[in-house]
Coordinates of C-alpha atoms in Angstrom, one line a residue:
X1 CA 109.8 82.9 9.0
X2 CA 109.8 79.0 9.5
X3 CA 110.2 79.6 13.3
X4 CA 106.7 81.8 13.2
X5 CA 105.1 79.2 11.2
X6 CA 105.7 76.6 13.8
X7 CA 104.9 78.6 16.9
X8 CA 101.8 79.2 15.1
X9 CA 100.7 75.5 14.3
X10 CA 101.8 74.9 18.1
X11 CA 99.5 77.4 19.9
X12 CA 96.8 76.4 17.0
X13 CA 96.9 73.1 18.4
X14 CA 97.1 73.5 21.7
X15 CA 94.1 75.7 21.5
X16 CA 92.2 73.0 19.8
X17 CA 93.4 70.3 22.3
X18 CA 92.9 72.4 24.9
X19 CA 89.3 74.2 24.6
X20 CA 88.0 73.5 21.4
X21 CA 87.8 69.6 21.4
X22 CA 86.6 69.7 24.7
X23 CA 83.7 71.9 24.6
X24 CA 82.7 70.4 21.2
X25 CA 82.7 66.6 22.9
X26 CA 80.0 68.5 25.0
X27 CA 77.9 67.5 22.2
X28 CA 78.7 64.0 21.7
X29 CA 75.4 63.0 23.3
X30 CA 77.2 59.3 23.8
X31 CA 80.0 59.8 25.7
X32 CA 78.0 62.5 27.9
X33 CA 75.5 59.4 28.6
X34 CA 77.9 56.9 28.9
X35 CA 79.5 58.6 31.5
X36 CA 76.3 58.7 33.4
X37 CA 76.1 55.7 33.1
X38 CA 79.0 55.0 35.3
X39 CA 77.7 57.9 37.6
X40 CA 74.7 56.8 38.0
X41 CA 76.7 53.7 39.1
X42 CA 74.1 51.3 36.4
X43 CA 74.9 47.8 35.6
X44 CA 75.9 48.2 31.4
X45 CA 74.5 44.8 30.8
X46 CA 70.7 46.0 31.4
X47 CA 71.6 48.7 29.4
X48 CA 70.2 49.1 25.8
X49 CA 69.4 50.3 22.5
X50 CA 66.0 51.3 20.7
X51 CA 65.7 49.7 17.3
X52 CA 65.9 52.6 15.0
X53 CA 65.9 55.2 17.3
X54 CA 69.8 55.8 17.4
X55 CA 73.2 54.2 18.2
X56 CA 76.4 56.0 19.6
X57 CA 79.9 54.5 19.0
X58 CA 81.1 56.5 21.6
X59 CA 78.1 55.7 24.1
X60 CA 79.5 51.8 23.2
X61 CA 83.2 52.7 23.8
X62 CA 82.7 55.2 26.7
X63 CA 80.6 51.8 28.8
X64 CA 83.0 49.1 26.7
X65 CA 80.4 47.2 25.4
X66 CA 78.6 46.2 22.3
X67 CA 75.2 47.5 23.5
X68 CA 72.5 45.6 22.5
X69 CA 69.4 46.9 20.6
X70 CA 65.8 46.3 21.2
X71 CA 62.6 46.2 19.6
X72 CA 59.1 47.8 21.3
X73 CA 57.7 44.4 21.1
X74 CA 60.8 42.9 22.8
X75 CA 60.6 46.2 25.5
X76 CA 56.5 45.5 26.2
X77 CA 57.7 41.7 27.2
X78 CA 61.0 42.0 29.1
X79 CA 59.4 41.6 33.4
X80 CA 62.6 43.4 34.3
X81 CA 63.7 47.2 34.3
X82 CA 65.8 48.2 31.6
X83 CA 68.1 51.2 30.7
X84 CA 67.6 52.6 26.9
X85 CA 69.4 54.9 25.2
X86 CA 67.5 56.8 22.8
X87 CA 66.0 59.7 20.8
X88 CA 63.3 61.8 21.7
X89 CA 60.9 60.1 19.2
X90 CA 62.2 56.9 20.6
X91 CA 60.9 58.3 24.0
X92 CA 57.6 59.2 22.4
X93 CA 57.5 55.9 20.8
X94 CA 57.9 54.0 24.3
X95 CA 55.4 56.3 26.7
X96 CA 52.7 55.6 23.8
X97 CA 53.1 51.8 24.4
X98 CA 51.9 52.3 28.4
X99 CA 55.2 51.1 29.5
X100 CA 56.5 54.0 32.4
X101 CA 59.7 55.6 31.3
X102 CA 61.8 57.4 34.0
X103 CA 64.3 60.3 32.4
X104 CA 67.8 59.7 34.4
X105 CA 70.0 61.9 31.9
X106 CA 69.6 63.4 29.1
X107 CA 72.2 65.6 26.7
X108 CA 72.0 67.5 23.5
X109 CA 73.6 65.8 20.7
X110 CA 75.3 66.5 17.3
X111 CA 77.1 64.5 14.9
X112 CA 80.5 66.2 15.6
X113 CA 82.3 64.9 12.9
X114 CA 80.1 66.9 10.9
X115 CA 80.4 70.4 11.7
X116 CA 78.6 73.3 9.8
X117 CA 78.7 76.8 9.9
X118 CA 75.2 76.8 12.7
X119 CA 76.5 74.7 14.4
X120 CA 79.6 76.4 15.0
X121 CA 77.1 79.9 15.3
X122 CA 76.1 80.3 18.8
X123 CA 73.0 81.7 18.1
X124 CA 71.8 78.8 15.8
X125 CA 73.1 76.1 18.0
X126 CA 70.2 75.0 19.4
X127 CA 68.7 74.6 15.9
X128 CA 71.0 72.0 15.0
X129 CA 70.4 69.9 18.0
X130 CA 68.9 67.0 19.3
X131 CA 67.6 65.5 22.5
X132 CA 69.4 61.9 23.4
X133 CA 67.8 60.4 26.7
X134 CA 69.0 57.9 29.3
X135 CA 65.7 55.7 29.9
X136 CA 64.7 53.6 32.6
X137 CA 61.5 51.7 31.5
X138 CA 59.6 49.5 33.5
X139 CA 56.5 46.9 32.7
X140 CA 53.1 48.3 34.1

């Protein structure tokens, strides 16, 4: 009986190590983008955060760095491109200043450690969602 109970908590595991976990990171809108970043072969220094439009511990340990954040006022003045990482109302909020804002990746994001019973649903999934973008913005 002990000998069932073990193989059971093995193969529950590995099936959780093996599939679960990584289908569910799918969704961890940070470390999807932060591997982009490296993809997309950016410099993480110009990359940064909108003030109050998100922040992603694992977007910060995927690119190991503190990622900086950034106001629109600070965004309207910097003369260089930047990277943001940001919602989609952050997105909004920076094409209604004027400034140009290119869409390099984007990925759908949930707060994983909090799963719920439509999230786990396939067919409410996309309910639960959001949209996280990868931004570069540049002056007019």
């Amino acid at each position: 009986m002990v000998l069932a109970s073990v193989a059971a908590a093995v193969v529950f595991n590995f099936l959780l190590a093996w599939n679960f976990y990584p289908q569910l990171l799918r969704y961890q809108a940070g470390t999807v983008l932060g591997e982009a970043v490296e993809r997309l072969a950016l410099d993480p220094a110009s990359v940064y955060y909108l003030e109050e439009q998100g922040r992603a511990g694992s977007f910060d340990f995927t690119t190991a760095r503190l990622t900086p954040t950034l106001t629109l006022a600070q965004l309207q003045a910097m003369s260089v491109p930047v990277v943001l990482y940001t919602s989609a109302s952050g997105r909004e909020a920076v094409e209604a200043t004027g400034l140009r804002a290119e869409v390099l990746a984007s990925n759908p994001d949930f707060r994983v450690t909090r799963l719920n019973a439509r999230f786990l649903n396939p067919a409410k999934r996309p309910d639960t969602l959001s949209q996280v973008f990868l931004l570069r913005v540049v002056a007019q």
